[in-house]
């Protein structure tokens, strides 16, 4: 069962939330009504972790029904989701986790950290290191090594 964040306050006061079977979504999903039937049975699925690195995670999943995959990974807006190579939205779930809407069938799911700021910092650091190396080489060739 999936509960939208706006409905959570009323739902939480009236019901006990079972986070093993219910998910609080922090985003509007166009097809949310098909997931909110009140049925808390978990559909049959198999999932296999293919790759786990700090900036990239990939899985294969086979599910008999459409659903939402909730990963015990911290949500951050710079994470991008891909299903079978096509970019999809990563949804914030249960306040701090990542979730992806998955159609029934066999799929490859990838999550990649793609931060513009991180990449800019990485390239600036590489440029700074190369510039420092060049300055040291040229100062040695001229016979002048800077003294600090």
CSV table of C-alpha atoms in Angstrom, one decimal:
chain,number,residue,atom,x,y,z
A,1,UNK,CA,0.0,0.0,0.0
A,2,UNK,CA,1.3,3.4,-0.9
A,3,UNK,CA,0.4,6.6,0.9
A,4,UNK,CA,1.1,10.1,-0.4
A,5,UNK,CA,2.8,12.5,2.0
A,6,UNK,CA,-0.2,14.9,2.2
A,7,UNK,CA,-2.4,12.0,3.4
A,8,UNK,CA,0.1,10.6,5.8
A,9,UNK,CA,-0.7,12.8,8.8
A,10,UNK,CA,-4.4,11.7,8.8
A,11,UNK,CA,-3.6,8.2,8.0
A,12,UNK,CA,-0.9,7.9,10.6
A,13,UNK,CA,-3.2,9.1,13.4
A,14,UNK,CA,-6.0,6.7,12.4
A,15,UNK,CA,-3.8,3.6,11.6
A,16,UNK,CA,-0.6,2.0,12.6
A,17,UNK,CA,1.9,2.2,9.7
A,18,UNK,CA,3.7,-1.0,8.8
A,19,UNK,CA,6.8,0.2,6.9
A,20,UNK,CA,7.4,-3.4,5.7
A,21,UNK,CA,4.2,-3.2,3.7
A,22,UNK,CA,3.4,0.5,3.4
A,23,UNK,CA,5.3,3.3,1.8
A,24,UNK,CA,5.0,7.0,2.3
A,25,UNK,CA,5.8,8.8,-1.0
A,26,UNK,CA,7.0,12.4,-1.1
A,27,UNK,CA,6.1,12.9,-4.7
A,28,UNK,CA,2.9,12.7,-6.8
A,29,UNK,CA,2.8,9.6,-9.0
A,30,UNK,CA,0.2,9.7,-11.8
A,31,UNK,CA,-0.7,6.1,-11.3
A,32,UNK,CA,-0.8,6.2,-7.5
A,33,UNK,CA,-4.4,5.1,-7.3
A,34,UNK,CA,-3.6,1.6,-8.7
A,35,UNK,CA,-1.2,1.1,-5.8
A,36,UNK,CA,-3.5,2.4,-3.1
A,37,UNK,CA,-6.1,-0.3,-3.0
A,38,UNK,CA,-5.6,-1.1,0.6
A,39,UNK,CA,-4.2,-4.5,-0.3
A,40,UNK,CA,-0.9,-5.0,1.7
A,41,UNK,CA,0.1,-8.3,0.1
A,42,UNK,CA,3.5,-8.0,-1.4
A,43,UNK,CA,3.6,-9.2,-5.0
A,44,UNK,CA,6.0,-12.0,-6.0
A,45,UNK,CA,9.3,-10.7,-7.2
A,46,UNK,CA,13.0,-11.6,-7.5
A,47,UNK,CA,15.7,-9.0,-7.3
A,48,UNK,CA,19.4,-9.5,-7.7
A,49,UNK,CA,22.2,-7.0,-6.9
A,50,UNK,CA,24.6,-6.7,-9.9
A,51,UNK,CA,26.8,-3.9,-8.8
A,52,UNK,CA,27.3,-1.8,-5.7
A,53,UNK,CA,29.7,1.1,-5.8
A,54,UNK,CA,29.6,4.5,-4.0
A,55,UNK,CA,28.3,6.3,-7.1
A,56,UNK,CA,26.4,3.5,-8.9
A,57,UNK,CA,24.1,0.7,-8.0
A,58,UNK,CA,22.4,-1.8,-10.3
A,59,UNK,CA,19.9,-4.6,-9.9
A,60,UNK,CA,17.9,-6.9,-12.0
A,61,UNK,CA,14.3,-7.4,-11.0
A,62,UNK,CA,11.5,-9.7,-12.2
A,63,UNK,CA,8.0,-8.9,-10.8
A,64,UNK,CA,4.6,-10.2,-11.6
A,65,UNK,CA,2.8,-6.9,-10.9
A,66,UNK,CA,3.5,-3.2,-11.3
A,67,UNK,CA,4.9,-1.7,-8.1
A,68,UNK,CA,7.3,0.6,-6.3
A,69,UNK,CA,10.8,-0.6,-5.4
A,70,UNK,CA,11.9,1.0,-2.2
A,71,UNK,CA,15.7,0.7,-1.6
A,72,UNK,CA,17.3,1.1,1.7
A,73,UNK,CA,19.5,3.8,0.3
A,74,UNK,CA,19.5,7.5,1.3
A,75,UNK,CA,17.5,9.8,-1.0
A,76,UNK,CA,19.4,12.8,-2.5
A,77,UNK,CA,18.2,14.7,-5.6
A,78,UNK,CA,21.5,14.2,-7.5
A,79,UNK,CA,20.8,10.4,-7.8
A,80,UNK,CA,19.4,9.5,-11.2
A,81,UNK,CA,17.4,6.4,-11.9
A,82,UNK,CA,17.3,4.2,-15.0
A,83,UNK,CA,15.2,1.3,-16.0
A,84,UNK,CA,16.4,-0.7,-19.0
A,85,UNK,CA,18.6,2.3,-19.9
A,86,UNK,CA,15.8,4.9,-19.8
A,87,UNK,CA,15.9,7.7,-17.2
A,88,UNK,CA,13.1,7.5,-14.7
A,89,UNK,CA,12.3,9.6,-11.6
A,90,UNK,CA,13.6,8.5,-8.2
A,91,UNK,CA,11.0,9.2,-5.6
A,92,UNK,CA,11.7,10.1,-2.0
A,93,UNK,CA,10.0,7.5,0.2
A,94,UNK,CA,9.6,7.1,4.0
A,95,UNK,CA,11.3,10.5,4.5
A,96,UNK,CA,14.8,9.4,3.6
A,97,UNK,CA,14.8,6.4,1.2
A,98,UNK,CA,14.9,6.1,-2.6
A,99,UNK,CA,12.1,4.5,-4.6
A,100,UNK,CA,11.4,3.8,-8.2
A,101,UNK,CA,8.1,2.9,-9.9
A,102,UNK,CA,8.7,-0.5,-11.7
A,103,UNK,CA,6.4,-2.1,-14.3
A,104,UNK,CA,5.8,-5.8,-14.2
A,105,UNK,CA,8.3,-7.9,-16.0
A,106,UNK,CA,12.0,-8.3,-16.2
A,107,UNK,CA,14.1,-5.1,-15.9
A,108,UNK,CA,17.6,-3.8,-15.2
A,109,UNK,CA,17.5,-0.9,-12.7
A,110,UNK,CA,20.4,1.4,-12.2
A,111,UNK,CA,20.9,4.3,-9.8
A,112,UNK,CA,23.8,6.7,-10.5
A,113,UNK,CA,25.0,9.7,-8.6
A,114,UNK,CA,25.4,12.4,-11.2
A,115,UNK,CA,26.1,15.7,-9.5
A,116,UNK,CA,27.2,18.7,-11.6
A,117,UNK,CA,28.9,20.3,-8.6
A,118,UNK,CA,30.8,17.1,-7.8
A,119,UNK,CA,32.0,16.8,-11.4
A,120,UNK,CA,33.0,20.5,-11.5
A,121,UNK,CA,35.0,20.1,-8.3
A,122,UNK,CA,36.7,16.9,-9.7
A,123,UNK,CA,37.8,18.6,-12.9
A,124,UNK,CA,39.0,21.7,-11.0
A,125,UNK,CA,41.1,19.5,-8.7
A,126,UNK,CA,42.6,17.6,-11.7
A,127,UNK,CA,43.4,21.0,-13.4
A,128,UNK,CA,45.0,22.3,-10.2
A,129,UNK,CA,47.2,19.2,-9.8
A,130,UNK,CA,48.3,19.3,-13.5
A,131,UNK,CA,49.0,23.1,-13.2
A,132,UNK,CA,51.1,22.4,-10.1
A,133,UNK,CA,53.1,19.7,-11.8
A,134,UNK,CA,53.8,21.9,-14.8
A,135,UNK,CA,54.9,24.8,-12.6
A,136,UNK,CA,57.3,22.5,-10.7
A,137,UNK,CA,58.8,21.2,-14.0
A,138,UNK,CA,59.2,24.6,-15.6
A,139,UNK,CA,60.7,26.1,-12.4
A,140,UNK,CA,63.3,23.3,-12.2
A,141,UNK,CA,64.2,23.8,-15.9
A,142,UNK,CA,64.8,27.5,-15.3
A,143,UNK,CA,66.9,26.6,-12.2
A,144,UNK,CA,64.6,28.4,-9.9
A,145,UNK,CA,62.6,26.4,-7.4
A,146,UNK,CA,60.2,28.4,-5.3
A,147,UNK,CA,61.0,28.3,-1.7
A,148,UNK,CA,58.2,28.6,0.8
